[in-house]
Structures are given as structure tokens and as C-alpha cells.
PDB file of C-alpha atoms in Angstrom:
ATOM      1  CA  MET F   1     -20.119 -78.307 126.915  1.00 47.00           C
ATOM      2  CA  PRO F   2     -20.085 -78.591 130.699  1.00 49.00           C
ATOM      3  CA  GLN F   3     -21.117 -81.879 132.151  1.00 53.00           C
ATOM      4  CA  ARG F   4     -24.396 -81.961 133.981  1.00 54.00           C
ATOM      5  CA  LYS F   5     -24.052 -82.652 137.664  1.00 50.00           C
ATOM      6  CA  PRO F   6     -25.947 -85.704 138.817  1.00 49.00           C
ATOM      7  CA  LYS F   7     -28.931 -84.987 140.985  1.00 48.00           C
ATOM      8  CA  ALA F   8     -28.236 -85.690 144.609  1.00 47.00           C
ATOM      9  CA  VAL F   9     -30.385 -88.400 146.031  1.00 45.00           C
ATOM     10  CA  ARG F  10     -31.802 -87.434 149.400  1.00 47.00           C
ATOM     11  CA  ALA F  11     -31.687 -90.265 151.866  1.00 43.00           C
ATOM     12  CA  LYS F  12     -34.849 -90.983 153.701  1.00 43.00           C
ATOM     13  CA  PRO F  13     -34.549 -90.280 157.374  1.00 44.00           C
ATOM     14  CA  SER F  14     -34.314 -93.343 159.531  1.00 42.00           C
ATOM     15  CA  SER F  15     -36.758 -91.826 161.964  1.00 42.00           C
ATOM     16  CA  THR F  16     -39.556 -92.337 159.439  1.00 43.00           C
ATOM     17  CA  LYS F  17     -38.823 -96.020 159.244  1.00 41.00           C
ATOM     18  CA  ALA F  18     -38.498 -96.258 162.979  1.00 40.00           C
ATOM     19  CA  GLY F  19     -41.762 -94.420 163.388  1.00 43.00           C
ATOM     20  CA  ALA F  20     -43.457 -96.787 160.971  1.00 42.00           C
ATOM     21  CA  ASN F  21     -42.082 -99.753 162.838  1.00 41.00           C
ATOM     22  CA  GLN F  22     -43.307 -98.287 166.098  1.00 39.00           C
ATOM     23  CA  GLU F  23     -46.768 -97.825 164.646  1.00 39.00           C
ATOM     24  CA  LYS F  24     -46.748-101.413 163.427  1.00 38.00           C
ATOM     25  CA  GLY F  25     -45.511-102.633 166.782  1.00 36.00           C
ATOM     26  CA  ALA F  26     -41.981-103.705 165.800  1.00 35.00           C
ATOM     27  CA  TYR F  27     -40.455-101.453 168.409  1.00 34.00           C
ATOM     28  CA  VAL F  28     -40.884-103.005 171.827  1.00 37.00           C
ATOM     29  CA  ALA F  29     -41.563-100.099 174.141  1.00 40.00           C
ATOM     30  CA  PRO F  30     -40.815-100.746 177.763  1.00 44.00           C
ATOM     31  CA  PRO F  31     -43.901-101.293 179.897  1.00 48.00           C
ATOM     32  CA  GLU F  32     -44.945 -98.912 182.598  1.00 58.00           C
ATOM     33  CA  ASN F  33     -42.232 -98.305 185.146  1.00 73.00           C
ATOM     34  CA  PHE F  34     -43.214-100.655 187.941  1.00 85.00           C
ATOM     35  CA  PRO F  35     -40.586-101.378 190.621  1.00 90.00           C
ATOM     36  CA  VAL F  36     -41.630-104.952 191.357  1.00 91.00           C
ATOM     37  CA  ALA F  37     -38.835-105.765 193.796  1.00 92.00           C
ATOM     38  CA  ALA F  38     -39.026-102.492 195.719  1.00 94.00           C
ATOM     39  CA  TYR F  39     -42.830-102.504 195.821  1.00 96.00           C
ATOM     40  CA  THR F  40     -42.906-106.106 197.043  1.00 96.00           C
ATOM     41  CA  SER F  41     -40.389-105.510 199.820  1.00 96.00           C
ATOM     42  CA  VAL F  42     -41.968-102.249 200.981  1.00 97.00           C
ATOM     43  CA  THR F  43     -45.454-103.789 200.975  1.00 97.00           C
ATOM     44  CA  GLY F  44     -44.166-106.681 203.060  1.00 97.00           C
ATOM     45  CA  VAL F  45     -42.617-104.320 205.581  1.00 98.00           C
ATOM     46  CA  HIS F  46     -45.733-102.145 205.597  1.00 98.00           C
ATOM     47  CA  THR F  47     -48.155-104.989 206.288  1.00 97.00           C
ATOM     48  CA  THR F  48     -45.826-106.517 208.878  1.00 97.00           C
ATOM     49  CA  LEU F  49     -45.596-103.237 210.763  1.00 97.00           C
ATOM     50  CA  LEU F  50     -49.375-102.881 210.731  1.00 97.00           C
ATOM     51  CA  ALA F  51     -49.766-106.398 212.119  1.00 97.00           C
ATOM     52  CA  PHE F  52     -47.206-105.625 214.811  1.00 96.00           C
ATOM     53  CA  THR F  53     -49.051-102.392 215.629  1.00 96.00           C
ATOM     54  CA  ALA F  54     -52.331-104.251 216.065  1.00 95.00           C
ATOM     55  CA  LEU F  55     -51.113-107.339 217.925  1.00 94.00           C
ATOM     56  CA  PHE F  56     -48.036-106.363 219.923  1.00 93.00           C
ATOM     57  CA  LEU F  57     -48.010-102.603 220.453  1.00 91.00           C
ATOM     58  CA  PRO F  58     -51.199-102.512 222.596  1.00 91.00           C
ATOM     59  CA  ARG F  59     -49.674-105.160 224.868  1.00 86.00           C
ATOM     60  CA  THR F  60     -46.899-102.774 225.878  1.00 79.00           C
ATOM     61  CA  PRO F  61     -47.312-102.119 229.622  1.00 67.00           C
ATOM     62  CA  VAL F  62     -46.748 -98.732 231.149  1.00 54.00           C
ATOM     63  CA  SER F  63     -43.672-100.035 232.928  1.00 46.00           C
ATOM     64  CA  PHE F  64     -42.248-101.482 229.724  1.00 47.00           C
ATOM     65  CA  LEU F  65     -38.705-100.568 230.768  1.00 42.00           C
ATOM     66  CA  THR F  66     -38.682-103.352 233.344  1.00 42.00           C
ATOM     67  CA  ASP F  67     -39.242-105.909 230.584  1.00 50.00           C
ATOM     68  CA  ALA F  68     -35.681-105.296 229.445  1.00 47.00           C
ATOM     69  CA  PHE F  69     -34.490-106.643 232.812  1.00 50.00           C
ATOM     70  CA  PRO F  70     -35.993-110.099 233.550  1.00 54.00           C
ATOM     71  CA  ALA F  71     -34.702-110.092 237.127  1.00 55.00           C
ATOM     72  CA  ALA F  72     -36.468-106.820 237.908  1.00 50.00           C
ATOM     73  CA  ARG F  73     -39.658-108.116 236.302  1.00 55.00           C
ATOM     74  CA  ARG F  74     -39.645-111.331 238.343  1.00 59.00           C
ATOM     75  CA  ALA F  75     -38.963-109.361 241.516  1.00 55.00           C
ATOM     76  CA  ALA F  76     -41.925-107.093 240.782  1.00 49.00           C
ATOM     77  CA  GLU F  77     -44.193-110.086 240.138  1.00 54.00           C
ATOM     78  CA  ASN F  78     -43.077-111.814 243.351  1.00 56.00           C
ATOM     79  CA  ALA F  79     -43.609-108.630 245.356  1.00 53.00           C
ATOM     80  CA  SER F  80     -47.106-108.101 244.022  1.00 52.00           C
ATOM     81  CA  GLY F  81     -48.038-111.783 244.183  1.00 54.00           C
ATOM     82  CA  THR F  82     -49.864-111.625 240.855  1.00 57.00           C
ATOM     83  CA  PRO F  83     -48.607-113.280 237.670  1.00 61.00           C
ATOM     84  CA  ARG F  84     -48.117-111.355 234.499  1.00 65.00           C
ATOM     85  CA  PRO F  85     -51.402-111.027 232.543  1.00 73.00           C
ATOM     86  CA  SER F  86     -51.803-112.911 229.299  1.00 79.00           C
ATOM     87  CA  ALA F  87     -51.500-111.295 225.889  1.00 81.00           C
ATOM     88  CA  LEU F  88     -55.234-111.606 225.206  1.00 85.00           C
ATOM     89  CA  HIS F  89     -56.033-109.972 228.528  1.00 85.00           C
ATOM     90  CA  LEU F  90     -53.760-107.031 227.722  1.00 86.00           C
ATOM     91  CA  LEU F  91     -55.503-106.556 224.380  1.00 89.00           C
ATOM     92  CA  THR F  92     -59.088-106.876 225.598  1.00 90.00           C
ATOM     93  CA  SER F  93     -59.160-105.559 229.159  1.00 88.00           C
ATOM     94  CA  ARG F  94     -59.006-101.874 228.196  1.00 91.00           C
ATOM     95  CA  PRO F  95     -60.333-101.287 224.669  1.00 94.00           C
ATOM     96  CA  VAL F  96     -59.676 -97.527 224.738  1.00 94.00           C
ATOM     97  CA  ARG F  97     -56.033 -98.091 225.560  1.00 94.00           C
ATOM     98  CA  THR F  98     -55.778-100.746 222.853  1.00 95.00           C
ATOM     99  CA  LEU F  99     -57.341 -98.486 220.226  1.00 96.00           C
ATOM    100  CA  ALA F 100     -55.144 -95.559 221.254  1.00 95.00           C
ATOM    101  CA  TRP F 101     -51.986 -97.638 220.804  1.00 96.00           C
ATOM    102  CA  ILE F 102     -53.195 -98.935 217.432  1.00 96.00           C
ATOM    103  CA  CYS F 103     -54.046 -95.428 216.195  1.00 97.00           C
ATOM    104  CA  ALA F 104     -50.670 -94.051 217.289  1.00 96.00           C
ATOM    105  CA  GLY F 105     -48.726 -96.837 215.610  1.00 96.00           C
ATOM    106  CA  THR F 106     -50.884 -96.737 212.484  1.00 97.00           C
ATOM    107  CA  PHE F 107     -50.296 -93.007 212.064  1.00 97.00           C
ATOM    108  CA  ILE F 108     -46.517 -93.486 212.075  1.00 97.00           C
ATOM    109  CA  VAL F 109     -46.682 -96.452 209.693  1.00 98.00           C
ATOM    110  CA  GLN F 110     -49.060 -94.683 207.310  1.00 98.00           C
ATOM    111  CA  LEU F 111     -46.884 -91.565 207.304  1.00 97.00           C
ATOM    112  CA  TRP F 112     -43.908 -93.620 206.157  1.00 97.00           C
ATOM    113  CA  TRP F 113     -45.981 -95.540 203.606  1.00 97.00           C
ATOM    114  CA  ALA F 114     -47.582 -92.408 202.168  1.00 96.00           C
ATOM    115  CA  GLY F 115     -44.162 -90.795 201.775  1.00 94.00           C
ATOM    116  CA  TRP F 116     -42.849 -93.798 199.866  1.00 95.00           C
ATOM    117  CA  VAL F 117     -45.850 -93.957 197.526  1.00 95.00           C
ATOM    118  CA  ARG F 118     -45.672 -90.190 196.959  1.00 94.00           C
ATOM    119  CA  ASN F 119     -41.998 -90.431 195.985  1.00 92.00           C
ATOM    120  CA  TRP F 120     -42.900 -93.248 193.604  1.00 92.00           C
ATOM    121  CA  SER F 121     -45.626 -91.118 192.030  1.00 90.00           C
ATOM    122  CA  LEU F 122     -43.352 -88.089 191.674  1.00 87.00           C
ATOM    123  CA  GLU F 123     -40.617 -90.228 190.124  1.00 87.00           C
ATOM    124  CA  LEU F 124     -43.023 -91.485 187.461  1.00 85.00           C
ATOM    125  CA  ARG F 125     -44.094 -87.920 186.764  1.00 80.00           C
ATOM    126  CA  ARG F 126     -40.486 -86.780 186.388  1.00 79.00           C
ATOM    127  CA  MET F 127     -39.712 -89.634 184.012  1.00 77.00           C
ATOM    128  CA  ALA F 128     -42.678 -88.658 181.853  1.00 71.00           C
ATOM    129  CA  GLN F 129     -41.659 -85.002 181.816  1.00 66.00           C
ATOM    130  CA  SER F 130     -37.972 -85.707 181.169  1.00 64.00           C
ATOM    131  CA  GLN F 131     -38.864 -86.896 177.662  1.00 60.00           C
ATOM    132  CA  GLY F 132     -40.048 -83.410 176.738  1.00 56.00           C
ATOM    133  CA  ASP F 133     -38.149 -80.370 175.540  1.00 54.00           C
ATOM    134  CA  ALA F 134     -35.825 -78.099 177.494  1.00 54.00           C
ATOM    135  CA  ALA F 135     -38.657 -75.862 178.655  1.00 54.00           C
ATOM    136  CA  GLN F 136     -40.469 -78.800 180.210  1.00 58.00           C
ATOM    137  CA  GLN F 137     -37.270 -79.968 181.914  1.00 57.00           C
ATOM    138  CA  ALA F 138     -36.710 -76.513 183.390  1.00 56.00           C
ATOM    139  CA  GLN F 139     -40.289 -76.465 184.605  1.00 60.00           C
ATOM    140  CA  ASP F 140     -39.738 -79.926 186.104  1.00 59.00           C
ATOM    141  CA  LYS F 141     -36.744 -78.662 188.111  1.00 60.00           C
ATOM    142  CA  LEU F 142     -38.817 -75.736 189.371  1.00 56.00           C
ATOM    143  CA  SER F 143     -41.720 -77.990 190.354  1.00 60.00           C
ATOM    144  CA  ARG F 144     -39.293 -80.354 192.112  1.00 60.00           C
ATOM    145  CA  SER F 145     -38.007 -77.537 194.318  1.00 60.00           C
ATOM    146  CA  GLN F 146     -41.573 -76.456 195.028  1.00 63.00           C
ATOM    147  CA  GLU F 147     -42.540 -80.007 196.011  1.00 65.00           C
ATOM    148  CA  LYS F 148     -39.780 -80.146 198.624  1.00 64.00           C
ATOM    149  CA  SER F 149     -40.926 -76.857 200.124  1.00 66.00           C
ATOM    150  CA  GLN F 150     -44.566 -78.002 200.222  1.00 80.00           C
ATOM    151  CA  GLN F 151     -44.022 -81.300 202.065  1.00 83.00           C
ATOM    152  CA  LEU F 152     -44.987 -79.844 205.433  1.00 87.00           C
ATOM    153  CA  LYS F 153     -48.047 -78.212 203.896  1.00 90.00           C
ATOM    154  CA  THR F 154     -49.052 -81.519 202.312  1.00 91.00           C
ATOM    155  CA  LEU F 155     -48.647 -83.301 205.646  1.00 93.00           C
ATOM    156  CA  TRP F 156     -50.733 -80.647 207.384  1.00 94.00           C
ATOM    157  CA  VAL F 157     -53.519 -80.877 204.787  1.00 95.00           C
ATOM    158  CA  ALA F 158     -53.519 -84.684 204.997  1.00 96.00           C
ATOM    159  CA  SER F 159     -53.705 -84.576 208.808  1.00 96.00           C
ATOM    160  CA  ILE F 160     -56.583 -82.083 208.841  1.00 97.00           C
ATOM    161  CA  SER F 161     -58.435 -84.090 206.191  1.00 97.00           C
ATOM    162  CA  THR F 162     -57.953 -87.253 208.250  1.00 97.00           C
ATOM    163  CA  LEU F 163     -59.398 -85.572 211.340  1.00 97.00           C
ATOM    164  CA  ALA F 164     -62.389 -84.374 209.321  1.00 97.00           C
ATOM    165  CA  ALA F 165     -62.860 -87.863 207.902  1.00 97.00           C
ATOM    166  CA  SER F 166     -62.689 -89.351 211.410  1.00 97.00           C
ATOM    167  CA  ILE F 167     -65.682 -87.229 212.435  1.00 97.00           C
ATOM    168  CA  ALA F 168     -67.554 -88.338 209.319  1.00 97.00           C
ATOM    169  CA  PHE F 169     -66.743 -91.979 210.051  1.00 97.00           C
ATOM    170  CA  TYR F 170     -67.842 -91.505 213.670  1.00 97.00           C
ATOM    171  CA  ILE F 171     -71.253 -90.296 212.491  1.00 96.00           C
ATOM    172  CA  LEU F 172     -71.458 -93.123 209.958  1.00 96.00           C
ATOM    173  CA  ILE F 173     -70.596 -95.755 212.576  1.00 96.00           C
ATOM    174  CA  VAL F 174     -73.273 -94.362 214.892  1.00 95.00           C
ATOM    175  CA  LEU F 175     -75.785 -94.529 212.049  1.00 94.00           C
ATOM    176  CA  PHE F 176     -74.837 -98.179 211.573  1.00 92.00           C
ATOM    177  CA  GLY F 177     -75.843 -98.919 215.175  1.00 89.00           C
ATOM    178  CA  ALA F 178     -72.931 -97.990 217.436  1.00 88.00           C
ATOM    179  CA  PRO F 179     -73.816 -96.733 220.940  1.00 87.00           C
ATOM    180  CA  ILE F 180     -74.274 -92.965 221.040  1.00 86.00           C
ATOM    181  CA  LEU F 181     -73.944 -92.073 224.728  1.00 86.00           C
ATOM    182  CA  SER F 182     -72.300 -95.041 226.435  1.00 87.00           C
ATOM    183  CA  HIS F 183     -69.049 -95.407 224.434  1.00 91.00           C
ATOM    184  CA  PRO F 184     -68.310 -92.154 222.565  1.00 93.00           C
ATOM    185  CA  LEU F 185     -64.520 -92.366 222.897  1.00 95.00           C
ATOM    186  CA  HIS F 186     -64.488 -95.998 221.789  1.00 95.00           C
ATOM    187  CA  THR F 187     -66.499 -95.142 218.684  1.00 96.00           C
ATOM    188  CA  TYR F 188     -64.425 -92.092 217.791  1.00 97.00           C
ATOM    189  CA  LEU F 189     -61.148 -94.005 218.062  1.00 96.00           C
ATOM    190  CA  LEU F 190     -62.572 -96.591 215.676  1.00 97.00           C
ATOM    191  CA  GLY F 191     -63.551 -93.828 213.257  1.00 97.00           C
ATOM    192  CA  PHE F 192     -60.097 -92.282 213.568  1.00 98.00           C
ATOM    193  CA  LEU F 193     -58.442 -95.635 212.830  1.00 98.00           C
ATOM    194  CA  VAL F 194     -60.590 -96.133 209.735  1.00 98.00           C
ATOM    195  CA  ALA F 195     -59.755 -92.592 208.596  1.00 98.00           C
ATOM    196  CA  LEU F 196     -56.039 -93.283 208.987  1.00 98.00           C
ATOM    197  CA  LEU F 197     -56.354 -96.427 206.883  1.00 98.00           C
ATOM    198  CA  THR F 198     -58.574 -94.979 204.142  1.00 97.00           C
ATOM    199  CA  THR F 199     -58.027 -91.214 203.946  1.00 97.00           C
ATOM    200  CA  PHE F 200     -54.520 -90.189 204.999  1.00 97.00           C
ATOM    201  CA  THR F 201     -52.525 -91.780 202.163  1.00 97.00           C
ATOM    202  CA  PRO F 202     -54.854 -90.767 199.275  1.00 97.00           C
ATOM    203  CA  VAL F 203     -54.984 -87.154 200.486  1.00 97.00           C
ATOM    204  CA  TYR F 204     -51.209 -87.102 200.935  1.00 96.00           C
ATOM    205  CA  ILE F 205     -50.702 -88.257 197.335  1.00 95.00           C
ATOM    206  CA  ILE F 206     -53.690 -86.980 195.340  1.00 95.00           C
ATOM    207  CA  GLY F 207     -54.744 -84.034 197.449  1.00 93.00           C
ATOM    208  CA  PRO F 208     -58.056 -83.359 199.177  1.00 94.00           C
ATOM    209  CA  PRO F 209     -61.205 -83.181 197.049  1.00 92.00           C
ATOM    210  CA  SER F 210     -62.409 -79.628 196.571  1.00 88.00           C
ATOM    211  CA  LEU F 211     -65.531 -77.972 195.180  1.00 87.00           C
ATOM    212  CA  ARG F 212     -63.605 -75.146 193.530  1.00 88.00           C
ATOM    213  CA  SER F 213     -63.918 -74.629 189.777  1.00 87.00           C
ATOM    214  CA  ASP F 214     -60.253 -74.368 188.781  1.00 89.00           C
ATOM    215  CA  THR F 215     -58.670 -77.065 186.639  1.00 91.00           C
ATOM    216  CA  LYS F 216     -56.533 -78.648 189.349  1.00 90.00           C
ATOM    217  CA  SER F 217     -59.450 -78.966 191.778  1.00 91.00           C
ATOM    218  CA  LEU F 218     -61.663 -80.398 189.043  1.00 93.00           C
ATOM    219  CA  VAL F 219     -59.078 -83.032 188.104  1.00 93.00           C
ATOM    220  CA  THR F 220     -58.555 -83.960 191.762  1.00 93.00           C
ATOM    221  CA  ARG F 221     -62.284 -84.246 192.386  1.00 94.00           C
ATOM    222  CA  LEU F 222     -62.829 -86.410 189.299  1.00 95.00           C
ATOM    223  CA  THR F 223     -59.905 -88.613 190.342  1.00 95.00           C
ATOM    224  CA  TRP F 224     -61.472 -89.155 193.761  1.00 96.00           C
ATOM    225  CA  ILE F 225     -64.807 -89.999 192.124  1.00 96.00           C
ATOM    226  CA  ARG F 226     -63.203 -92.455 189.715  1.00 96.00           C
ATOM    227  CA  LEU F 227     -61.156 -94.183 192.402  1.00 96.00           C
ATOM    228  CA  PHE F 228     -63.448 -94.316 195.422  1.00 96.00           C
ATOM    229  CA  ALA F 229     -66.931 -94.020 193.893  1.00 95.00           C
ATOM    230  CA  GLU F 230     -66.491 -95.961 190.655  1.00 94.00           C
ATOM    231  CA  LEU F 231     -63.705 -98.178 192.099  1.00 94.00           C
ATOM    232  CA  SER F 232     -61.792 -97.957 188.817  1.00 94.00           C
ATOM    233  CA  PRO F 233     -58.034 -97.785 189.466  1.00 95.00           C
ATOM    234  CA  ARG F 234     -55.835 -97.835 186.364  1.00 93.00           C
ATOM    235  CA  THR F 235     -52.251 -97.799 187.633  1.00 94.00           C
ATOM    236  CA  PRO F 236     -50.352 -99.698 190.344  1.00 95.00           C
ATOM    237  CA  ILE F 237     -50.268 -96.564 192.501  1.00 95.00           C
ATOM    238  CA  GLU F 238     -54.032 -96.183 192.265  1.00 96.00           C
ATOM    239  CA  ARG F 239     -54.521 -99.834 193.158  1.00 97.00           C
ATOM    240  CA  ALA F 240     -52.258 -99.337 196.172  1.00 97.00           C
ATOM    241  CA  LEU F 241     -54.694 -96.629 197.303  1.00 97.00           C
ATOM    242  CA  VAL F 242     -58.060 -98.179 196.441  1.00 98.00           C
ATOM    243  CA  TYR F 243     -57.685-101.859 197.327  1.00 98.00           C
ATOM    244  CA  PRO F 244     -56.466-101.341 200.932  1.00 98.00           C
ATOM    245  CA  ALA F 245     -59.103 -98.670 201.590  1.00 98.00           C
ATOM    246  CA  ALA F 246     -61.890-100.913 200.305  1.00 97.00           C
ATOM    247  CA  GLY F 247     -60.508-103.812 202.331  1.00 98.00           C
ATOM    248  CA  ALA F 248     -60.400-101.708 205.500  1.00 98.00           C
ATOM    249  CA  LEU F 249     -64.028-100.612 205.108  1.00 97.00           C
ATOM    250  CA  PHE F 250     -65.221-104.137 204.385  1.00 97.00           C
ATOM    251  CA  GLY F 251     -63.171-105.539 207.258  1.00 97.00           C
ATOM    252  CA  CYS F 252     -64.548-102.966 209.691  1.00 96.00           C
ATOM    253  CA  TRP F 253     -68.116-103.753 208.646  1.00 96.00           C
ATOM    254  CA  SER F 254     -67.669-107.527 208.797  1.00 95.00           C
ATOM    255  CA  GLY F 255     -65.781-107.255 212.094  1.00 94.00           C
ATOM    256  CA  ALA F 256     -68.928-105.991 213.798  1.00 92.00           C
ATOM    257  CA  ILE F 257     -70.719-109.307 213.207  1.00 92.00           C
ATOM    258  CA  PRO F 258     -69.152-111.221 216.163  1.00 91.00           C
ATOM    259  CA  ILE F 259     -70.239-108.505 218.610  1.00 88.00           C
ATOM    260  CA  GLY F 260     -73.882-109.507 218.171  1.00 83.00           C
ATOM    261  CA  LEU F 261     -73.210-113.097 219.226  1.00 84.00           C
ATOM    262  CA  ASP F 262     -74.033-113.930 222.861  1.00 78.00           C
ATOM    263  CA  TRP F 263     -70.735-115.653 223.608  1.00 82.00           C
ATOM    264  CA  GLU F 264     -69.753-113.135 226.283  1.00 83.00           C
ATOM    265  CA  ARG F 265     -66.073-113.318 225.426  1.00 89.00           C
ATOM    266  CA  PRO F 266     -63.626-110.550 226.410  1.00 88.00           C
ATOM    267  CA  TRP F 267     -62.574-109.982 222.807  1.00 90.00           C
ATOM    268  CA  GLN F 268     -66.191-109.126 221.895  1.00 89.00           C
ATOM    269  CA  ALA F 269     -65.884-105.783 223.686  1.00 91.00           C
ATOM    270  CA  TRP F 270     -66.703-102.758 221.555  1.00 92.00           C
ATOM    271  CA  PRO F 271     -64.956-101.867 219.225  1.00 92.00           C
ATOM    272  CA  LEU F 272     -62.174-104.459 219.176  1.00 94.00           C
ATOM    273  CA  THR F 273     -63.465-106.740 216.427  1.00 95.00           C
ATOM    274  CA  PRO F 274     -64.290-103.908 213.956  1.00 96.00           C
ATOM    275  CA  ALA F 275     -60.873-102.356 214.590  1.00 97.00           C
ATOM    276  CA  TYR F 276     -58.986-105.577 214.018  1.00 97.00           C
ATOM    277  CA  GLY F 277     -61.216-106.341 211.052  1.00 97.00           C
ATOM    278  CA  ALA F 278     -60.288-102.985 209.503  1.00 97.00           C
ATOM    279  CA  VAL F 279     -56.565-103.647 209.963  1.00 98.00           C
ATOM    280  CA  ALA F 280     -56.879-107.185 208.582  1.00 98.00           C
ATOM    281  CA  GLY F 281     -58.892-105.959 205.599  1.00 98.00           C
ATOM    282  CA  TYR F 282     -56.319-103.271 204.893  1.00 98.00           C
ATOM    283  CA  ILE F 283     -53.490-105.817 204.947  1.00 98.00           C
ATOM    284  CA  LEU F 284     -55.359-108.176 202.615  1.00 98.00           C
ATOM    285  CA  GLY F 285     -56.173-105.275 200.288  1.00 98.00           C
ATOM    286  CA  SER F 286     -52.516-104.248 200.151  1.00 98.00           C
ATOM    287  CA  LEU F 287     -51.479-107.784 199.262  1.00 98.00           C
ATOM    288  CA  ALA F 288     -54.241-107.986 196.636  1.00 98.00           C
ATOM    289  CA  ALA F 289     -53.032-104.736 195.052  1.00 97.00           C
ATOM    290  CA  LEU F 290     -49.500-106.126 194.912  1.00 97.00           C
ATOM    291  CA  VAL F 291     -50.633-109.375 193.286  1.00 97.00           C
ATOM    292  CA  VAL F 292     -52.910-107.710 190.712  1.00 96.00           C
ATOM    293  CA  SER F 293     -50.338-105.087 189.720  1.00 95.00           C
ATOM    294  CA  SER F 294     -47.566-107.681 189.433  1.00 94.00           C
ATOM    295  CA  VAL F 295     -49.692-110.017 187.304  1.00 94.00           C
ATOM    296  CA  LYS F 296     -50.745-107.174 184.997  1.00 93.00           C
ATOM    297  CA  TYR F 297     -47.158-105.995 184.663  1.00 92.00           C
ATOM    298  CA  LEU F 298     -45.868-109.473 183.803  1.00 91.00           C
ATOM    299  CA  ALA F 299     -48.758-110.072 181.389  1.00 91.00           C
ATOM    300  CA  GLU F 300     -48.072-106.810 179.542  1.00 90.00           C
ATOM    301  CA  ALA F 301     -44.356-107.582 179.351  1.00 86.00           C
ATOM    302  CA  ASP F 302     -45.063-111.072 177.993  1.00 85.00           C
ATOM    303  CA  THR F 303     -47.487-109.662 175.409  1.00 88.00           C
ATOM    304  CA  ARG F 304     -44.894-107.187 174.174  1.00 86.00           C
ATOM    305  CA  LEU F 305     -42.244-109.877 173.875  1.00 87.00           C
ATOM    306  CA  ARG F 306     -44.566-112.220 171.972  1.00 87.00           C
ATOM    307  CA  ARG F 307     -45.555-109.425 169.594  1.00 86.00           C
ATOM    308  CA  ALA F 308     -41.908-108.598 168.971  1.00 83.00           C
ATOM    309  CA  ASP F 309     -41.080-112.264 168.264  1.00 82.00           C
ATOM    310  CA  VAL F 310     -43.940-112.609 165.778  1.00 83.00           C
ATOM    311  CA  GLN F 311     -42.912-109.482 163.900  1.00 83.00           C
ATOM    312  CA  GLN F 312     -39.277-110.553 163.902  1.00 84.00           C
ATOM    313  CA  HIS F 313     -40.188-113.903 162.305  1.00 82.00           C
ATOM    314  CA  ALA F 314     -42.439-112.174 159.766  1.00 82.00           C
ATOM    315  CA  LYS F 315     -39.684-109.730 158.873  1.00 81.00           C
ATOM    316  CA  SER F 316     -37.073-112.464 158.442  1.00 81.00           C
ATOM    317  CA  ALA F 317     -39.428-114.504 156.267  1.00 70.00           C
TER     318      ALA F 317
END
């Protein structure tokens, strides 16, 4: 009589246990990818460059090449018989020239900043897609090549949207009481500066809002509404877009208050105080976004570690 073969015992897959542990919270998933060190250093450089653009770049004289040679500068001052003007005089004597310098420097700084934030956003998207199957990875490679070819188009769309926003801000500033006929160029340069601070980077990263009915346009429009109408950012990238823009608008509005005072100071010339208020508000908003995102990131990491420790003690007991 042949012996009966013992029934093979099927081992339970370890993935089931791992999945159960993940559902219970035993597996400590890494928090959202947040480059704290890189974001901190880039934000510091970004805000420093904006401060330099506002305070030092407008003081650059037309004959700035002679400043590299002190002997030539002293000879020019002795020949003319007039001392070199002070820094405050250079900033306040010609507001149009000051605003033009600030707008030019801000455009270059914002272009660099928007490129860095866009690369950060694309890197997070690639990391999320790399966890998928082979088809998703192939589609990710195709989209990556398309993104490189569309950089110039994205820059063009962001520039056109910024120009359109500058006109809208010009009308809004006039409605808030700016002179209509006496200082049109002053007012437009202020609107252009505010557009550079509030519109260029979000359009470069999210895309311009559109009224079309396709899915991509609908998602983009709802994102704009959530961020800039509801003021509800959810990620560090969104905070880096919303907080500085809100700070720039508030700073521009509050910067107009000193103009109404009858102090008759040179720095009260239109629109110096709103322009510098917008830049200062943008810098404070950028620093606030950095602080809030860092605190949230550290709090989430600490919560995950505490949860893992509690479950480890419960499991050992």
C-alpha cells in the first residue's frame, strides 16, 4: 500500500504581513520629499538677491565703469566740482529709473527662482511616477523629453501672462487712487513689478488659468482658485507660491500709507514706498513659507517616529 504524501503547507506571503503592518502603522513611511537644506539655501539666496535688486541696483550710475577705478572717479568729481550724490538721493531722485532697475533685476531673479521651483516640482512628480509599472516609467521618460522641449514655450507663456497681469494691476492700482494722467509710467512700472512678484512664478510652474473645458485646463483653473482665492496651499511648493504673492500684495497696499503723510520727504515720491513695500512683503512671505514648511515637515517626521516607537514597544511586550 503506497504511503500517502503529506500535504504541502503553503507559506503565507510576507507581503500580507507587511501590508497589515503598514495599515496598522508599523511601517514608517518616509515623509514627503522636502529638501530642507537646499530649499533653505536657495530661499536665502533668492531673498538676498531681491534685497540687492531693490537697494543697490537702482543706485548704479550710468558711468558705473568709472567706479572700478577710484582715481578716475575722484578726478571726475574734482573736475565737476560736485560731490558724489548719496545713496538715498540716487534711489529717490528719479523714481522711474529706480523702478526700471528694480523690474529688470526682479525679472532675472524670478526667472532663476521659477526654474528652480519647477525642477523641484518635476522631480517630485518623477519620484511619484517611478513607483508605478513599466508603462508608467516609459511614459515618464517621454514626458521628460517633452518637458525639455517645452521650456521656451513655458517661458513665453509666463512672460505674456505677466504682461497681461501688469495691465490688470495697473487698472487696479488706478482704482485704488493712483494718479491717472500725471504719472502713467510710474503706475505701470509698479503694476509690472507686482506682476513679476505674484504672477510669473505660478504661471511658470502651474500654467496659466484657462476657461477651456478639457481636463487639464479644469485642474489648472481649480488649482488657481484653491491657491489664490481660497488661500489653501497644501504642499511646500504651493506655500512657496502663495505666501510670497500674498506678502507682496499686502506690502504694496500698506506701502501706500506713508505717501498720504505731509512730511514732504524725497522717499515719499510715487510709487517708491508701494514698490519697496511689495518687495519687502515678498521677502517676508518667502521666509514665512520656509518656516511653515520646515516646521510641518519636522512635526510629521517626529509623529512618525513616535508612532513607530509606540508600536515597537507594544510588539515587544
